[in-house]
Coordinates of C-alpha atoms and ligand atoms in Angstrom, one line a residue:
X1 CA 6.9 16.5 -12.2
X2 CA 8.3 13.2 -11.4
X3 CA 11.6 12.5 -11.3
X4 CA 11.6 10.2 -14.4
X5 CA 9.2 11.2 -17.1
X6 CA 7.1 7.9 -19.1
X7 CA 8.8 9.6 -22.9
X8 CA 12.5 9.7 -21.9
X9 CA 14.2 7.0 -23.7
X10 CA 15.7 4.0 -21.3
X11 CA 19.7 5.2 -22.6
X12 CA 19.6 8.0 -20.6
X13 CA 19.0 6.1 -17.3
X14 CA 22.5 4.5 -16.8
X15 CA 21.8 3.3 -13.0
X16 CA 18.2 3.9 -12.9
X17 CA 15.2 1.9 -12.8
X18 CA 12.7 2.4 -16.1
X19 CA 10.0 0.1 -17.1
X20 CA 11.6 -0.8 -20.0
X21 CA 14.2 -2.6 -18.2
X22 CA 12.2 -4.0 -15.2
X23 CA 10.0 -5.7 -18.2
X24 CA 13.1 -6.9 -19.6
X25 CA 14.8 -8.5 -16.7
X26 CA 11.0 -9.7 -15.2
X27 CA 11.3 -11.9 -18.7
X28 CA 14.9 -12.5 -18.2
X29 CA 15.0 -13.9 -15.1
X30 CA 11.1 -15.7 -15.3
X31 CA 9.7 -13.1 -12.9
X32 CA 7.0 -12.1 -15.6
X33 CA 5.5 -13.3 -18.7
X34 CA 3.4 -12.1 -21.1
X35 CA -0.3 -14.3 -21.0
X36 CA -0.4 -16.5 -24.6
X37 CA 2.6 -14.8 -26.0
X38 CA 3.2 -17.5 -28.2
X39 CA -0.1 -16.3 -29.5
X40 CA 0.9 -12.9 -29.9
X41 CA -0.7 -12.1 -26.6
X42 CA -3.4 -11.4 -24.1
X43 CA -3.7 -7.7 -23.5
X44 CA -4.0 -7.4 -19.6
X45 CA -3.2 -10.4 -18.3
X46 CA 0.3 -11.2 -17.5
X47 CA 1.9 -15.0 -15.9
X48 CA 4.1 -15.3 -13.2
X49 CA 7.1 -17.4 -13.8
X50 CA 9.7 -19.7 -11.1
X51 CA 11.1 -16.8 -9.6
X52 CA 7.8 -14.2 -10.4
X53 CA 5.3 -17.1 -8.5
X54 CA 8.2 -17.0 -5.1
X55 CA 8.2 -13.4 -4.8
X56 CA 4.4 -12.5 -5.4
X57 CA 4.0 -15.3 -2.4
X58 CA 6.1 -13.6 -0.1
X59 CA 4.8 -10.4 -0.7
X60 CA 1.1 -11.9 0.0
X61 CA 2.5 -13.9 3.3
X62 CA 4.2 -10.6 4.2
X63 CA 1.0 -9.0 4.3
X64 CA -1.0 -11.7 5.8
X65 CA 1.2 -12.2 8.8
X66 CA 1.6 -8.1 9.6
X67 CA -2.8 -8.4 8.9
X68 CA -3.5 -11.6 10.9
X69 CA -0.7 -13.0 13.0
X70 CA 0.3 -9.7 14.4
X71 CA -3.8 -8.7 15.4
X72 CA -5.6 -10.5 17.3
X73 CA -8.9 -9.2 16.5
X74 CA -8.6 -9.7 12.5
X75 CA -9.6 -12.9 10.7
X76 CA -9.0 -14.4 7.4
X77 CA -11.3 -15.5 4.7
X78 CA -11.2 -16.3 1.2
X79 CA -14.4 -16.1 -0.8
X80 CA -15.7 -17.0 -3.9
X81 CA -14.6 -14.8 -7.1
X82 CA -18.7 -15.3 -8.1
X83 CA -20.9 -14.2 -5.9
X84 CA -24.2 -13.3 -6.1
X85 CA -25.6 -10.6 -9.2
X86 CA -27.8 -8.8 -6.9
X87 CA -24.2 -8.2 -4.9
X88 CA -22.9 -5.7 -7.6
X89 CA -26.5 -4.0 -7.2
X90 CA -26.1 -3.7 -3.8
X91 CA -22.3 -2.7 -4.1
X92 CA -23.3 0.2 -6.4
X93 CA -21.1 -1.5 -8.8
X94 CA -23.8 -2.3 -11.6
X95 CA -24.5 1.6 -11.5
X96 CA -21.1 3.6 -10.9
X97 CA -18.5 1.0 -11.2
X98 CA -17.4 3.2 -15.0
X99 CA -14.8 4.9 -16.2
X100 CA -15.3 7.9 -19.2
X101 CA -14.1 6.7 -22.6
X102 CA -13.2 8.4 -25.3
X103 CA -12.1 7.0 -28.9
X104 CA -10.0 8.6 -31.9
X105 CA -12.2 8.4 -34.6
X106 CA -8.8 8.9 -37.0
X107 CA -5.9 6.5 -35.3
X108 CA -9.0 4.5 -33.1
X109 CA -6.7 4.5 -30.1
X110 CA -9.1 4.5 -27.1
X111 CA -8.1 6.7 -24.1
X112 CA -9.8 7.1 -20.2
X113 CA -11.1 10.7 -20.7
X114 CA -9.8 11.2 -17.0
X115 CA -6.3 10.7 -18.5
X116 CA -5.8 12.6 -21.2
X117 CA -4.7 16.7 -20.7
X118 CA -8.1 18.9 -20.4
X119 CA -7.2 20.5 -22.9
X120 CA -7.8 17.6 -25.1
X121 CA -10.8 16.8 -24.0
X122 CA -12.3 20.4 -24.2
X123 CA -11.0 20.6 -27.7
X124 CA -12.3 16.7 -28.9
X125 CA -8.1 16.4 -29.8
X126 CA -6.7 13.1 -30.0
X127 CA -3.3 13.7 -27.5
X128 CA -1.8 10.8 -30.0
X129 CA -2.6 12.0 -33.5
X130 CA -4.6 15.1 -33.5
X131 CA -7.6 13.5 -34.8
X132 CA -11.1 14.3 -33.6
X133 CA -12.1 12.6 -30.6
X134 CA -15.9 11.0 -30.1
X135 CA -18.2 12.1 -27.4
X136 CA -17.3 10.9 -23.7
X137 CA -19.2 7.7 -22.5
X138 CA -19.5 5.9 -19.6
X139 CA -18.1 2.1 -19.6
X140 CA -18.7 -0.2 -17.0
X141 CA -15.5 -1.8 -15.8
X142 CA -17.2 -5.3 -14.9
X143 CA -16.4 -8.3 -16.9
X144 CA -19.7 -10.0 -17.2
X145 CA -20.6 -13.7 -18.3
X146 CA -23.1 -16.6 -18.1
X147 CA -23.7 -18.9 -15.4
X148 CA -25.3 -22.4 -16.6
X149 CA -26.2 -23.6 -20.0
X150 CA -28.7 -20.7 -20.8
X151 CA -27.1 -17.5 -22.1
X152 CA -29.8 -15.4 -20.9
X153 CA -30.4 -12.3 -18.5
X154 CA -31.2 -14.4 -15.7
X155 CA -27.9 -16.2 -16.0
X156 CA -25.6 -13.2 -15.7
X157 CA -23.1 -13.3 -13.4
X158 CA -19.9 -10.9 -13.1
X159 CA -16.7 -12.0 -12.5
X160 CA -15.2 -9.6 -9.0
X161 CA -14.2 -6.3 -9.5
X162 CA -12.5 -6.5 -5.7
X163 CA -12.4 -8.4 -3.0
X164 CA -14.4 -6.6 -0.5
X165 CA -17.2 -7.4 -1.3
X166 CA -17.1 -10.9 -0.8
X167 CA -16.0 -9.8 3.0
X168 CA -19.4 -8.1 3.5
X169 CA -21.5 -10.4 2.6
X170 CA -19.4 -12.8 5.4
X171 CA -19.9 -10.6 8.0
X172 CA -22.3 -12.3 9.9
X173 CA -21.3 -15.7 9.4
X174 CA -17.6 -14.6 10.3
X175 CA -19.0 -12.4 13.8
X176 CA -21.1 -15.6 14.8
X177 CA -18.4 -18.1 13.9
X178 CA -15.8 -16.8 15.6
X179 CA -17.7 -14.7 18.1
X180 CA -16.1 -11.1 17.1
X181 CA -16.3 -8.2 18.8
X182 CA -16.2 -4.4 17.9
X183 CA -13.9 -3.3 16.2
X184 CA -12.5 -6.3 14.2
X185 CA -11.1 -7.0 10.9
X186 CA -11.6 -9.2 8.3
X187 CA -8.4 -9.5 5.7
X188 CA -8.6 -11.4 1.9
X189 CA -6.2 -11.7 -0.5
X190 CA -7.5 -12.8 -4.4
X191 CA -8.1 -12.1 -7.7
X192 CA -9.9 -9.5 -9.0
X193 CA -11.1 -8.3 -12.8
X194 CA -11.6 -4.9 -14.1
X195 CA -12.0 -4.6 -17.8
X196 CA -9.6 -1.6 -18.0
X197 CA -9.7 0.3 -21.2
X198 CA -6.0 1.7 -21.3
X199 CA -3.6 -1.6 -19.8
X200 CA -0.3 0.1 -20.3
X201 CA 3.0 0.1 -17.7
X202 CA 4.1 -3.4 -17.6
X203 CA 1.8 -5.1 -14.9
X204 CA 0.6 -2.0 -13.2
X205 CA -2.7 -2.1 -14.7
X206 CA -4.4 -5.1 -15.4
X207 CA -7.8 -6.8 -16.0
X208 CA -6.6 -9.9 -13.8
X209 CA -4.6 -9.2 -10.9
X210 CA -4.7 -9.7 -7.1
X211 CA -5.5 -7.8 -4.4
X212 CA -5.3 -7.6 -0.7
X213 CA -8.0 -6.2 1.2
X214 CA -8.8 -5.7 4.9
X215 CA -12.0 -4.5 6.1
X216 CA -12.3 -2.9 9.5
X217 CA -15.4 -2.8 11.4
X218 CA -16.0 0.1 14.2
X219 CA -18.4 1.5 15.9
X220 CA -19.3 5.0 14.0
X221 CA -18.5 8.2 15.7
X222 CA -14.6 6.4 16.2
X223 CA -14.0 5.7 12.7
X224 CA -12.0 8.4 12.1
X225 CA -9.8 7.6 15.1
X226 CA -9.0 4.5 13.2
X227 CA -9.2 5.6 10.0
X228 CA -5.7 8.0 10.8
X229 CA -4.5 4.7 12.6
X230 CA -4.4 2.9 9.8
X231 CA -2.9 5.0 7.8
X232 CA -0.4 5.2 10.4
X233 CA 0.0 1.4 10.4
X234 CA 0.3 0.9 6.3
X235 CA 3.0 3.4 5.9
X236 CA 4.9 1.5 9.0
X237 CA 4.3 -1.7 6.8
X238 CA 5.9 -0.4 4.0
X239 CA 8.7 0.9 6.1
X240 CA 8.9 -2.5 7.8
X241 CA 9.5 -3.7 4.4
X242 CA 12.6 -2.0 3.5
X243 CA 10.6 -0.4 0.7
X244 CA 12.7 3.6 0.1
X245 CA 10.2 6.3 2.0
X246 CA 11.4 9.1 0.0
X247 CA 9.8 6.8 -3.3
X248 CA 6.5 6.7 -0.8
X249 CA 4.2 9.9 -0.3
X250 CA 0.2 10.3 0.6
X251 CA -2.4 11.9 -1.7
X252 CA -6.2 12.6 -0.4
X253 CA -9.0 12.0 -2.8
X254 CA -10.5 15.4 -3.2
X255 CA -14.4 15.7 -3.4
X256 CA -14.5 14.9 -7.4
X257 CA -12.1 11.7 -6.8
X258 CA -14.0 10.4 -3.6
X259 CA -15.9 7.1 -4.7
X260 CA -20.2 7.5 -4.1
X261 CA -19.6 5.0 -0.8
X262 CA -16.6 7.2 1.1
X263 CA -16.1 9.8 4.1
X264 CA -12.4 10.3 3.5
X265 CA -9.6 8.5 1.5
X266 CA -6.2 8.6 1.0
X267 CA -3.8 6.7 -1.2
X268 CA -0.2 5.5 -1.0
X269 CA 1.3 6.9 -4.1
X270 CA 4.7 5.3 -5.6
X271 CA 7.2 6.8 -7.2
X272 CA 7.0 4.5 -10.0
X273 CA 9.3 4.6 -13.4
X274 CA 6.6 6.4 -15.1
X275 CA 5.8 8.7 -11.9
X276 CA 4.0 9.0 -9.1
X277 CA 1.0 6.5 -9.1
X278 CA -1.4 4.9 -6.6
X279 CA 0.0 1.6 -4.5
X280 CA -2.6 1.4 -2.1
X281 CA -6.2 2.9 -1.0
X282 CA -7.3 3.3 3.2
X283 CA -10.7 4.5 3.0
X284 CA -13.8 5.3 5.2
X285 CA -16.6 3.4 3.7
X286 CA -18.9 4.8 6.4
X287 CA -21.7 2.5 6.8
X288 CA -22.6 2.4 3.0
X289 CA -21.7 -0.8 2.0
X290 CA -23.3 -3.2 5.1
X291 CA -26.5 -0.5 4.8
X292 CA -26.7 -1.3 1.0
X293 CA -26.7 -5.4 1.7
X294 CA -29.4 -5.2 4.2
X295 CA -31.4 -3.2 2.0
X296 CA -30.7 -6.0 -0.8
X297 CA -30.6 -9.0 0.7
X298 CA -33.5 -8.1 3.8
X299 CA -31.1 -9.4 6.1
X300 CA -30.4 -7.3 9.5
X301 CA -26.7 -7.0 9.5
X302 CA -26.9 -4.6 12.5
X303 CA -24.0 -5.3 15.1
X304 CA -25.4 -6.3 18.8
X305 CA -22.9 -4.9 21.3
X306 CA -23.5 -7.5 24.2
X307 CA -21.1 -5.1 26.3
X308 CA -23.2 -2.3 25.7
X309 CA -26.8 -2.7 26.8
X310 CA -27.4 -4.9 23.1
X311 CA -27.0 -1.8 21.6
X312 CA -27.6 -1.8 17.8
X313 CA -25.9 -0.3 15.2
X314 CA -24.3 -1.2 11.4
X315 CA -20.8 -0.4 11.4
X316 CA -18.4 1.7 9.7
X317 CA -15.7 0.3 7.6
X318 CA -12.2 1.5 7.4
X319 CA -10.8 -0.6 4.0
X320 CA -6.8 -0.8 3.3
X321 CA -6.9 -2.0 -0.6
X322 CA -3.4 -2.8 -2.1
X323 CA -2.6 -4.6 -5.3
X324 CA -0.7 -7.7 -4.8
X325 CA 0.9 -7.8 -8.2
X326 CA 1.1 -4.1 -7.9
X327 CA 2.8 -4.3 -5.2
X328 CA 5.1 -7.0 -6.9
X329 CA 6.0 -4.6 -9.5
X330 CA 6.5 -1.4 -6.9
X331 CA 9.0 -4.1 -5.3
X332 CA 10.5 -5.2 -8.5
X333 CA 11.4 -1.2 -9.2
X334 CA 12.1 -0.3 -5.7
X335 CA 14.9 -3.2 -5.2
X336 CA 16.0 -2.6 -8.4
X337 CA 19.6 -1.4 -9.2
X338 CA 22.7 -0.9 -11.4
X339 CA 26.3 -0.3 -9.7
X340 CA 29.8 0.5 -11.1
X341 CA 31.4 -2.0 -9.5
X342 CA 34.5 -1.8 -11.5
X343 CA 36.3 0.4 -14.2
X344 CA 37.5 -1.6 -17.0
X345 CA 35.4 0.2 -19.8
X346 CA 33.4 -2.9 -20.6
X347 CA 30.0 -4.5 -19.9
X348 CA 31.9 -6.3 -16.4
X349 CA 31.9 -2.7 -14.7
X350 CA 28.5 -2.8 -13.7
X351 CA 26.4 -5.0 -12.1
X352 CA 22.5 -5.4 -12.2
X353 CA 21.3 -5.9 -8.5
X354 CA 17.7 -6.5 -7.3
X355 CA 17.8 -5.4 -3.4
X356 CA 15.5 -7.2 -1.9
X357 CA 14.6 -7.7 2.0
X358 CA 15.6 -11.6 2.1
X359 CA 12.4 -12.2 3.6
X360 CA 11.0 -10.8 0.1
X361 CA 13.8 -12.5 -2.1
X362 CA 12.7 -15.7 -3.9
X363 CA 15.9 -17.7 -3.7
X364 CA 17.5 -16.5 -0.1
X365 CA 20.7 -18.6 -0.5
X366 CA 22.2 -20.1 -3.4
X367 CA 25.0 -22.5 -3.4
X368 CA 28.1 -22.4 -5.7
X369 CA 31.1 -25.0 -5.7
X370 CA 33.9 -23.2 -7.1
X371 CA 34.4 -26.4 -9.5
X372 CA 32.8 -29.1 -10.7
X373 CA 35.5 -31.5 -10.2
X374 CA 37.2 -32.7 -7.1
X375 CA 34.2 -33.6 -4.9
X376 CA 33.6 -29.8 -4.3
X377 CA 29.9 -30.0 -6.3
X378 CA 29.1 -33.4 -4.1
X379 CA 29.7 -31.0 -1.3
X380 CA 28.0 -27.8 -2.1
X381 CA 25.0 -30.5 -2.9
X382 CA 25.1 -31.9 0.5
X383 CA 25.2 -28.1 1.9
X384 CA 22.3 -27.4 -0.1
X385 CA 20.7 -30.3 1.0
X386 CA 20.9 -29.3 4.4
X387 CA 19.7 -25.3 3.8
X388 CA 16.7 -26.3 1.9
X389 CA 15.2 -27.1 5.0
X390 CA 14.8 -23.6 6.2
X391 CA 15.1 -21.6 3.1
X392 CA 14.5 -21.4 -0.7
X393 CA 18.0 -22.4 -2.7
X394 CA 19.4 -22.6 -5.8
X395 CA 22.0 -24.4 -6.8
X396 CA 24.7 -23.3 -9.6
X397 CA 27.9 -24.8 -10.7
X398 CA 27.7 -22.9 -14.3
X399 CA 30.4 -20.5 -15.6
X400 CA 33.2 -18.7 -14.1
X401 CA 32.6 -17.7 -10.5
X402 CA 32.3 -14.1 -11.0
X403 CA 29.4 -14.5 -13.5
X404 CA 27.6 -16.7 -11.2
X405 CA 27.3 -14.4 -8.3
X406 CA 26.2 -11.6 -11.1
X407 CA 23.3 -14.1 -11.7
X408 CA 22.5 -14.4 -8.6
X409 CA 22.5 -10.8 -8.2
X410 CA 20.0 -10.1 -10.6
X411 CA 17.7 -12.8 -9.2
X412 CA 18.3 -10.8 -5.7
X413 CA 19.5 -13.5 -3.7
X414 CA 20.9 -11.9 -0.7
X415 CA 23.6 -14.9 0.4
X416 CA 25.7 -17.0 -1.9
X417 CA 27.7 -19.8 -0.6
X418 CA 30.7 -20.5 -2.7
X419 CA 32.1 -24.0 -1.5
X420 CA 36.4 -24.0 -2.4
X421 CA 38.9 -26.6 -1.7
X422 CA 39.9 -25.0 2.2
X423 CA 35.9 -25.9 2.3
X424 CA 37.0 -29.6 2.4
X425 CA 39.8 -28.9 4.3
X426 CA 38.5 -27.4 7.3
X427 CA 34.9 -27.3 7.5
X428 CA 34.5 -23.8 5.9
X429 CA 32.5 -21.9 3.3
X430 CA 32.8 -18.5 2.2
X431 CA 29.7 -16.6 2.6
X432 CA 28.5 -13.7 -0.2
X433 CA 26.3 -10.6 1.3
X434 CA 24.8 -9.2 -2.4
X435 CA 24.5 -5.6 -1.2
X436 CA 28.2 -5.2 -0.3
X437 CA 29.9 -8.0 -1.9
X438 CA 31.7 -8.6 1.1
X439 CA 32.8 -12.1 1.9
X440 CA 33.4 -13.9 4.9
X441 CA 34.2 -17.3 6.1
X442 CA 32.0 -19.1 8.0
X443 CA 32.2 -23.3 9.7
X444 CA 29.4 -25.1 7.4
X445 CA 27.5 -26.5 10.2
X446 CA 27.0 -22.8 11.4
X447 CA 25.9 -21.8 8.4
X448 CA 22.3 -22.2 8.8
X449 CA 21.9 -20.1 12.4
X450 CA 24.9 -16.9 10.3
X451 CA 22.0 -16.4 7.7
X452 CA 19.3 -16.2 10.2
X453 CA 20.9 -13.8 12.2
X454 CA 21.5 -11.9 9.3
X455 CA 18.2 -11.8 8.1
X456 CA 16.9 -10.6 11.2
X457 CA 19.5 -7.7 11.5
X458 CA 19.2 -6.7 7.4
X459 CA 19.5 -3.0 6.9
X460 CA 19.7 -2.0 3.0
X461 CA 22.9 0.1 2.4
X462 CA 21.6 1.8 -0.9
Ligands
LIG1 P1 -7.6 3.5 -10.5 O1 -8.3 4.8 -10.1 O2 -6.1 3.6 -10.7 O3 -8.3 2.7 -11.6 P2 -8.8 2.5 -8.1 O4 -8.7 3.7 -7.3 O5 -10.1 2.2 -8.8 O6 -7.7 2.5 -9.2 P3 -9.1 0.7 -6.0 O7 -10.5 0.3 -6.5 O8 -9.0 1.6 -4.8 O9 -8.3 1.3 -7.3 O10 -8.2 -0.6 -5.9 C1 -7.4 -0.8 -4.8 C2 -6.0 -1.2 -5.2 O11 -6.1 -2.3 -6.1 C3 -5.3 -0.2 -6.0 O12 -4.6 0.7 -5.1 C4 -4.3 -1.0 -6.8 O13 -3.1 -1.3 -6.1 C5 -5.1 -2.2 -7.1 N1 -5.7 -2.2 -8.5 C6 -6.8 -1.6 -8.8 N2 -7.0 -1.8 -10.1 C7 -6.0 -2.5 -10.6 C8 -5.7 -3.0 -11.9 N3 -6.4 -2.8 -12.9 N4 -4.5 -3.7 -12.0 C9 -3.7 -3.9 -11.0 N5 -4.0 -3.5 -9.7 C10 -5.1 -2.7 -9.5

């Protein structure tokens, strides 16, 4: 059992994260919208507000730099969403990619039959309302539409159910392009549609959300070498992060979970709100997916090693597949926090704080003149001015002191710069850490160099 069950209501979680509040605050603070809610609405699709749009970027450039910039031998690309129909034939998508469904024929809620108790499924026993349950039937997750004018079969086209896909069909180009050699990667980050039938959990399940995918090409016989090396390296990522490893555990796919194209996989479960749940894939594809395309499409996508007497062979693929905005909302509850920070017996004595690594945190420093009057806001402006070079500010001059830096908190800005009257004085500023509250006085024109030494030495304290 998890440590926090999905039924216990939110009042019993003084100081702890639940989805109720992360949904809340995302709203709050314009992390996360709800699609059309003016209309009431759009089931599964969610929008990313001011601060939302910041940190879902620097989770994506997080994962691109530790993908690209830090290997040499993997490559970028960013394909199409539409590809090809015969693709999703190829793929195996047009024939497996379904879930088992199951509707109440009494309340008509509609449940994956994977995810209800056996129990109620053996018994045709609606988990909500005890009503009778239909027969299970397979659903195809695809979102399928119409290409052109004609809305006929031949104009069928699906919108991408993931990413990789639109990797393997690059293959060749991408190994002639840029001349790669065994074993290389190929990393993507996009959107991606499923049309789910149970969206529940905030954005942890949606029918539009983003992914980010790297597909790793070795020769077979080592591919499960590297498929335990990277595994090795995406739990060092997450480490790298900040992100809390007792939160963080593995779980292998046992033989009825293993998709039709994989060897071996393992997720990265989460200890979400709601439980543990699935953050990330690394599988072994084997050599179904490039042995499928050249069956397809007719092409030979057999590698050449030049190094190796031109020997021929198609290569295995070791996939990592993470969610972006899952990943977004994993952050959003890992950095989450409530202190008692003081004990007065009102709403003041505690503090909502989002503890994000500053290289994650949408606004890294904000700057706050003590008062309006006196020149001190013409100053914090020209300090700002100055910062905004090198990182993302915000600038507040709202509101008692103390209720600014709460703010600021709950945006999870790791610095604040308060600008006083010694500031015009003699140079100084006081500098705000957000995880300890401490403050210390640092010369203005060092300012810039004191936060990026303290990014680079963060450690979170809780
Ligand atoms: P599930 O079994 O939970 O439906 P999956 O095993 O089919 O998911 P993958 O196809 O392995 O998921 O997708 C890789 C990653 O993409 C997942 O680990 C998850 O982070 C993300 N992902 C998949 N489906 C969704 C979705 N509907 N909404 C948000 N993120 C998703």
């Amino acid at each position: 059992m998890s440590e926090l069950q999905e039924d216990c209501p939110a009042s019993q979680y003084k100081g702890k994260a639940t989805m109720e509040k992360i949904t809340s605050l995302a709203k709050r603070r314009g992390f996360v919208f709800q699609s059309s809610e003016i209309y009431g609405g759009q089931n599964g699709a969610w929008d990313y507000g001011p601060l939302g749009i910041e940190l879902k970027n620097r989770i994506a450039n997080a994962w691109w730099k530790e993908m690209t910039q830090l290997h040499d031998e993997i490559v970028g690309l960013d394909a199409a969403i539409l590809m090809h129909p015969r693709t999703w034939e190829a793929s195996g998508h047009v024939e497996n990619f379904t879930d088992p469904l199951v509707d109440c024929k009494k309340c008509k809620s509609r449940f994956r039959a994977d995810m209800i108790p056996e129990e109620n499924l053996a018994a045709k026993k609606c988990p909500d309302c005890g009503g009778e349950l239909t027969d299970t039937r397979k659903f195809n997750l695809m979102f399928k539409t119409h290409i052109g004018p004609a809305e006929d079969t031949a104009s069928v086209i699906y919108l991408r159910p993931e990413t990789a896909q639109g990797i393997y069909v690059n293959y060749r180009n991408i190994i002639q392009s840029n001349r790669m050699k065994i074993p290389f990667g190929i990393a993507q980050i996009g959107k991606a549609f499923r049309n789910e039938i149970v969206t529940k959990n905030f954005i942890f399940r949606t029918c539009e959300f983003e992914q980010m995918e790297m597909q790793y090409f070795v020769k077979p016989g080592t591919d499960e070498e590297w498929f335990s090396e990277w595994r090795r390296r995406r739990w060092a990522y997450y480490e790298k992060l900040g992100v809390k490893m007792d939160h963080l555990r593995w779980h292998q796919h046992g033989p009825n979970e293993l998709a039709h194209y994989a060897k071996d996989a393992y997720d990265i479960e989460y200890l979400f709100p709601m439980g543990w749940r699935e953050l990330e894939g690394v599988h072994n594809r084997t050599d179904y997916d490039l042995g499928r395309h050249t069956q397809f499409s007719g092409k030979d996508l057999q590698y050449i090693d030049q190094d190796n007497n031109n020997e021929r062979y198609i290569p295995y693929i070791i996939e990592t597949s993470a969610g972006l905005t899952r990943n977004l909302l994993m952050i959003l509850c890992d950095a989450y926090d409530e202190e008692q920070v003081a004990d007065k017996g009102n709403d003041d004595d505690w503090r909502t704080v989002l503890r994000f690594h500053p290289n994650l945190a949408p606004v890294t420093t904000a700057v706050l003149p003590l008062m309006k009057k006196d020149g001190l806001a013409e100053l914090a402006q020209d300090i700002r001015a100055e910062l905004k070079e090198d990182y993302a500010t915000d600038y507040d001059q709202a509101g008692a002191i103390g209720r600014r830096y709460r703010r600021q908190d709950e945006a999870g800005t790791p610095f604040c710069v308060t600008v006083d009257y010694q500031s015009k004085e003699d140079g100084t500023v006081t500098l705000r850490f957000r995880d300890s509250m401490e403050q210390v006085r640092v010369p203005k024109a060092e300012l810039a160099e004191r936060i990026r030494s303290e990014i680079k030495a963060y450690k979170r304290i809780k």
